[in-house]
Short mmCIF file of C-alpha atoms in Angstrom, two decimals:
data_model
loop_
_atom_site.label_atom_id
_atom_site.label_comp_id
_atom_site.label_asym_id
_atom_site.label_seq_id
_atom_site.Cartn_x
_atom_site.Cartn_y
_atom_site.Cartn_z
CA MET A 1 112.93 13.20 -10.71
CA LYS A 2 110.65 14.15 -7.81
CA GLY A 3 108.09 15.48 -10.28
CA ASN A 4 108.15 12.20 -12.16
CA LYS A 5 107.56 10.26 -8.95
CA MET A 6 104.63 12.50 -8.00
CA ALA A 7 103.12 12.14 -11.45
CA GLN A 8 103.54 8.37 -11.19
CA GLU A 9 101.79 8.36 -7.79
CA GLU A 10 98.94 10.44 -9.15
CA ASP A 11 98.57 8.07 -12.11
CA ASN A 12 98.41 5.11 -9.72
CA ARG A 13 95.81 6.82 -7.56
CA GLN A 14 93.74 7.65 -10.63
CA ALA A 15 93.97 4.06 -11.87
CA THR A 16 92.93 2.75 -8.42
CA PHE A 17 90.06 5.22 -8.34
CA ASN A 18 88.86 4.16 -11.81
CA ARG A 19 88.96 0.50 -10.74
CA LEU A 20 87.01 1.37 -7.60
CA ILE A 21 84.25 3.09 -9.57
CA ASP A 22 84.00 0.13 -11.94
CA ALA A 23 83.87 -2.28 -8.98
CA ALA A 24 81.30 -0.14 -7.15
CA VAL A 25 78.97 -0.12 -10.14
CA GLU A 26 79.57 -3.60 -11.51
CA MET A 27 77.25 -6.46 -10.60
CA GLU A 28 76.38 -9.86 -11.99
CA THR A 29 73.34 -10.13 -14.19
CA ASP A 30 71.70 -12.88 -16.18
CA GLU A 31 70.83 -11.66 -19.68
CA ASP A 32 69.38 -15.07 -20.64
CA VAL A 33 66.63 -14.63 -18.04
CA LEU A 34 65.92 -11.18 -19.46
CA VAL A 35 65.76 -12.55 -23.01
CA ARG A 36 63.32 -15.27 -21.90
CA ARG A 37 61.14 -12.79 -19.99
CA VAL A 38 60.96 -10.34 -22.89
CA LEU A 39 60.28 -13.01 -25.52
CA SER A 40 57.60 -14.66 -23.40
CA THR A 41 55.86 -11.29 -22.93
CA ILE A 42 56.06 -10.59 -26.66
CA ASN A 43 54.68 -14.02 -27.56
CA THR A 44 51.82 -13.88 -25.07
CA PRO A 45 48.74 -12.58 -26.89
CA HIS A 46 47.63 -9.39 -25.22
CA ARG A 47 43.91 -8.90 -25.02
CA PRO A 48 42.81 -5.54 -23.61
CA ARG A 49 39.95 -5.43 -21.13
CA ILE A 50 36.51 -4.89 -22.63
CA TRP A 51 36.09 -1.40 -21.13
CA THR A 52 39.55 -0.30 -22.23
CA ALA A 53 38.94 -1.57 -25.75
CA LEU A 54 35.54 0.14 -25.90
CA LEU A 55 36.93 3.42 -24.61
CA MET A 56 39.84 3.28 -27.05
CA ARG A 57 37.48 2.78 -29.98
CA THR A 58 35.01 5.43 -28.94
CA ARG A 59 37.37 7.96 -27.36
CA PHE A 60 36.54 10.80 -29.77
CA ALA A 61 32.81 10.22 -29.47
CA PHE A 62 33.19 9.99 -25.70
CA ALA A 63 35.14 13.28 -25.57
CA GLY A 64 32.48 14.92 -27.79
CA VAL A 65 29.66 13.78 -25.54
CA VAL A 66 31.48 15.10 -22.46
CA ILE A 67 32.13 18.50 -24.06
CA ILE A 68 28.53 18.86 -25.34
CA GLY A 69 27.23 17.74 -21.94
CA CYS A 70 29.28 20.41 -20.20
CA LEU A 71 28.04 23.11 -22.61
CA VAL A 72 24.40 22.06 -22.06
CA MET A 73 24.89 22.15 -18.30
CA ILE A 74 26.48 25.61 -18.36
CA THR A 75 23.70 27.02 -20.63
CA GLY A 76 21.04 25.43 -18.45
CA TYR A 77 22.62 26.87 -15.35
CA ILE A 78 22.64 30.38 -16.83
CA LEU A 79 19.05 30.11 -18.09
CA ALA A 80 17.68 28.70 -14.86
CA GLY A 81 19.59 31.29 -12.87
CA SER A 82 18.29 34.17 -14.95
CA LEU A 83 14.65 33.03 -14.56
CA PHE A 84 14.70 32.70 -10.79
CA MET A 85 17.16 35.35 -9.75
CA ASP A 86 16.83 38.43 -7.63
CA PRO A 87 17.69 41.71 -9.39
CA GLY A 88 20.92 42.03 -7.43
CA GLU A 89 22.00 38.52 -8.36
CA ARG A 90 21.04 39.21 -11.97
CA VAL A 91 23.44 42.16 -12.08
CA LEU A 92 26.11 39.85 -10.71
CA ALA A 93 25.28 37.18 -13.32
CA VAL A 94 25.50 39.72 -16.14
CA SER A 95 28.81 40.93 -14.85
CA PHE A 96 30.01 37.31 -14.96
CA GLY A 97 29.07 36.98 -18.61
CA ALA A 98 25.41 35.96 -18.73
CA PRO A 99 23.89 37.71 -21.80
CA GLU A 100 21.40 40.55 -21.31
CA ALA A 101 18.98 38.89 -23.75
CA ILE A 102 18.65 35.92 -21.42
CA MET A 103 18.17 38.22 -18.46
CA SER A 104 15.30 40.03 -20.17
CA ILE A 105 13.17 36.87 -20.49
CA SER A 106 13.09 36.40 -16.75
CA THR A 107 9.73 37.05 -15.16
CA PRO A 108 9.62 40.01 -12.77
CA ARG A 109 8.84 38.87 -9.28
CA ALA A 110 7.06 40.51 -6.39
CA GLY A 111 8.72 43.73 -5.37
CA GLU A 112 10.32 44.33 -8.77
CA SER A 113 9.23 47.31 -10.81
CA MET B 1 69.80 -4.79 -36.24
CA LEU B 2 66.92 -2.54 -35.21
CA ARG B 3 65.62 -2.73 -38.77
CA LEU B 4 65.31 -6.49 -38.33
CA VAL B 5 63.59 -5.98 -34.99
CA ALA B 6 61.14 -3.62 -36.68
CA LEU B 7 60.37 -6.43 -39.16
CA GLY B 8 59.55 -8.74 -36.25
CA ASP B 9 62.79 -10.70 -36.01
CA GLN B 10 62.93 -12.06 -32.45
CA ALA B 11 66.46 -13.44 -32.92
CA ALA B 12 67.68 -9.91 -33.63
CA LEU B 13 65.95 -8.69 -30.47
CA SER B 14 67.61 -11.47 -28.44
CA GLU B 15 70.96 -10.48 -29.89
CA LEU B 16 70.40 -6.85 -28.89
CA ILE B 17 69.33 -7.86 -25.37
CA THR B 18 72.46 -10.00 -25.00
CA ARG B 19 74.60 -7.12 -26.22
CA PHE B 20 73.13 -4.27 -24.16
CA GLY B 21 71.05 -5.99 -21.45
CA HIS B 22 73.82 -6.25 -18.87
CA GLY B 23 74.74 -2.57 -19.01
CA MET B 24 71.08 -1.56 -18.88
CA ILE B 25 70.32 -3.70 -15.81
CA VAL B 26 73.41 -2.39 -14.02
CA LEU B 27 72.51 1.20 -14.90
CA ALA B 28 68.88 0.83 -13.81
CA THR B 29 69.80 -1.00 -10.59
CA ARG B 30 72.37 1.59 -9.58
CA TYR B 31 70.03 4.43 -10.49
CA LEU B 32 66.90 3.06 -8.80
CA GLY B 33 68.66 1.18 -6.00
CA GLN B 34 66.31 -1.79 -6.32
CA GLN B 35 67.11 -4.71 -8.56
CA ASP B 36 63.53 -5.97 -9.00
CA GLU B 37 62.33 -2.52 -10.07
CA ALA B 38 65.34 -2.24 -12.38
CA GLU B 39 64.56 -5.56 -14.06
CA ASP B 40 60.96 -4.45 -14.62
CA VAL B 41 62.14 -1.19 -16.17
CA VAL B 42 64.60 -2.96 -18.47
CA GLN B 43 61.88 -5.40 -19.56
CA ASP B 44 59.62 -2.42 -20.33
CA VAL B 45 62.45 -0.86 -22.34
CA TRP B 46 62.78 -3.94 -24.53
CA LEU B 47 59.03 -4.17 -25.05
CA ARG B 48 59.06 -0.55 -26.13
CA VAL B 49 62.01 -1.21 -28.45
CA TRP B 50 60.07 -4.14 -29.94
CA LYS B 51 56.97 -2.02 -30.55
CA THR B 52 58.65 1.17 -31.76
CA ALA B 53 61.78 -0.06 -33.57
CA ASN B 54 60.28 1.16 -36.84
CA ARG B 55 60.48 4.74 -35.51
CA PHE B 56 64.23 4.56 -35.04
CA ASP B 57 66.02 6.90 -37.42
CA ALA B 58 69.62 5.79 -38.00
CA GLN B 59 70.52 9.26 -39.29
CA ARG B 60 69.73 10.84 -35.94
CA GLY B 61 71.99 8.64 -33.85
CA LYS B 62 73.20 5.18 -32.99
CA ALA B 63 70.94 2.35 -31.89
CA LYS B 64 72.81 2.13 -28.61
CA THR B 65 72.12 5.78 -27.83
CA TRP B 66 68.45 5.37 -28.74
CA ILE B 67 68.03 2.32 -26.51
CA TYR B 68 69.84 4.00 -23.62
CA ARG B 69 67.68 7.10 -24.04
CA ILE B 70 64.55 4.96 -23.58
CA THR B 71 66.19 3.33 -20.55
CA THR B 72 67.08 6.70 -19.07
CA ASN B 73 63.56 8.07 -19.57
CA LEU B 74 61.87 5.03 -18.06
CA CYS B 75 64.31 5.02 -15.11
CA ILE B 76 63.56 8.69 -14.42
CA ASP B 77 59.80 8.03 -14.64
CA ARG B 78 60.08 5.00 -12.34
CA LEU B 79 62.15 6.86 -9.75
CA ARG B 80 59.65 9.73 -9.80
CA ARG B 81 56.80 7.27 -9.27
CA LEU B 82 58.69 5.49 -6.49
CA ARG B 83 59.34 8.80 -4.73
CA LEU B 84 55.67 9.74 -5.06
CA ARG B 85 54.65 6.38 -3.61
CA GLN B 86 57.15 6.91 -0.84
CA MET B 87 55.75 10.37 -0.16
CA ILE B 88 52.22 9.03 0.29
CA GLY B 89 53.56 6.13 2.33
CA LEU B 90 52.96 3.31 -0.15
CA ALA B 91 56.58 2.38 -0.74
CA GLN B 92 60.06 2.80 0.59
CA VAL B 93 62.73 4.21 -1.65
CA CYS B 94 66.12 3.46 -0.24
CA ILE B 95 68.97 3.49 -2.66
CA GLU B 96 71.07 0.81 -1.03
CA PRO B 97 74.30 -0.55 -2.42
CA VAL B 98 73.55 -3.79 -4.22
CA ASP B 99 76.28 -6.43 -3.81
CA ALA B 100 78.93 -5.70 -6.39
CA THR B 101 79.94 -9.28 -6.97
CA SER B 102 79.60 -12.72 -5.50
CA ASN B 103 83.39 -13.18 -5.55
CA PRO B 104 84.40 -12.98 -1.84
CA GLU B 105 88.03 -12.19 -2.59
CA LYS B 106 87.08 -9.26 -4.75
CA GLN B 107 84.47 -8.18 -2.20
CA HIS B 108 87.06 -8.08 0.56
CA GLN B 109 89.47 -6.08 -1.53
CA ASP B 110 89.18 -2.36 -0.80
CA SER B 111 85.77 -3.01 0.76
CA GLU B 112 85.83 0.18 2.82
CA ALA B 113 86.72 2.36 -0.14
CA LEU B 114 84.17 0.49 -2.22
CA LYS B 115 81.44 1.18 0.31
CA ARG B 116 82.38 4.84 0.39
CA VAL B 117 82.21 5.07 -3.39
CA GLN B 118 78.85 3.28 -3.49
CA ALA B 119 77.46 5.58 -0.80
CA ALA B 120 78.82 8.59 -2.68
CA ILE B 121 77.23 7.38 -5.95
CA ASN B 122 73.87 7.07 -4.20
CA LYS B 123 74.17 10.61 -2.87
CA LEU B 124 74.93 12.16 -6.26
CA PRO B 125 72.24 14.39 -7.80
CA ASP B 126 70.03 12.35 -10.18
CA ARG B 127 71.43 13.84 -13.38
CA GLN B 128 75.05 13.45 -12.35
CA ARG B 129 74.40 9.88 -11.23
CA MET B 130 72.74 9.06 -14.53
CA ALA B 131 75.59 10.63 -16.57
CA LEU B 132 78.20 8.71 -14.58
CA LEU B 133 76.30 5.42 -14.85
CA LEU B 134 75.86 5.87 -18.59
CA THR B 135 79.64 6.08 -18.96
CA VAL B 136 80.61 3.39 -16.44
CA ALA B 137 77.77 0.87 -16.81
CA GLY B 138 76.68 1.64 -20.36
CA GLY B 139 80.10 2.39 -21.80
CA LEU B 140 78.83 5.52 -23.56
CA ASP B 141 81.21 8.35 -24.45
CA ALA B 142 80.51 12.01 -23.65
CA GLU B 143 78.88 12.63 -27.04
CA GLN B 144 76.51 9.69 -26.58
CA VAL B 145 75.74 10.71 -22.98
CA ALA B 146 74.90 14.20 -24.25
CA SER B 147 72.57 12.77 -26.87
CA THR B 148 70.95 10.41 -24.35
CA LEU B 149 70.36 13.10 -21.73
CA GLY B 150 69.35 15.74 -24.28
CA THR B 151 72.16 18.13 -23.43
CA SER B 152 75.29 19.51 -25.09
CA ARG B 153 78.59 17.65 -25.13
CA GLY B 154 80.05 20.25 -22.77
CA GLY B 155 77.11 19.84 -20.41
CA ALA B 156 77.53 16.07 -20.36
CA GLU B 157 81.28 16.36 -19.76
CA GLN B 158 80.62 18.73 -16.90
CA LEU B 159 78.07 16.38 -15.31
CA ILE B 160 80.51 13.46 -15.51
CA ALA B 161 83.45 15.54 -14.24
CA ARG B 162 81.44 16.83 -11.26
CA ALA B 163 80.26 13.34 -10.40
CA ARG B 164 83.79 11.94 -10.59
CA ARG B 165 85.16 14.80 -8.49
CA LYS B 166 82.61 14.12 -5.75
CA LEU B 167 83.41 10.42 -5.79
CA ARG B 168 87.12 11.10 -5.70
CA ASN B 169 86.66 13.40 -2.72
CA SER B 170 84.84 10.60 -0.93
CA VAL B 171 87.74 8.17 -1.55
CA TYR B 172 90.59 10.63 -1.01
CA PRO B 173 89.20 13.25 1.39
CA GLU B 174 92.73 14.52 2.01
CA ASP B 175 92.77 15.84 -1.58
CA ILE B 176 89.93 18.30 -0.91
CA PRO B 177 91.39 21.85 -1.02
CA LYS B 178 90.89 23.64 2.29
#
């Protein structure tokens, strides 16, 4: 009998708790406004900005130009460095990956044997 | 219905919005804590549904789960962005309880307990809050929550159970084992 009463109390508490959660989350909304907003956005012709459109059309060419530009800059940096470097710096450059062949075309400067 | 949307049927889209819009706005508002942000997110969700309805695969799940997954992802992205903006001082993120209803009688009823539950919901970890809101606001079952959050059924059940336990402890603190 006592067990039944306790179970009944627990059921009531659980039901109250469930109602509380529903009430805590629930709010009034207006779906009609949402429908109107979405449909008006869909029906408004979207024209991308000129730069965005251009970039979208030429994105692969643009990426290619950037990559080639970077490679040219890196090669130029290594070449220029090898031509005007001190011997000590040249050793450092080689150890960082500059090829020996490039190093050998550099002109010896005063003081170098 | 989504097949019709994919074919460009705006009436079908309106029907879907009427069917799921309420739950989505409630979910987004309670998750983000700001109704205007939530409405923006839900609008973005429907635009995405409109553009990508042809990618929906009915064999992989229900339309409702698919739409709620998009909502969940956009809500998470928006909250992340809001927190970033808050971090650099551009915005304030305060998850405040939004008025539950305009009915004063209902508002008065259990208002203290209601406030405690709302505060407890806002303090839940993001994933637990999302799982709970998907069940309460979206009406999804554990299987659908699992599919929406990309977890197992057991994982989803655990998230929901933990969230409910925390909320219950906030309403009935005397039940907490000492």
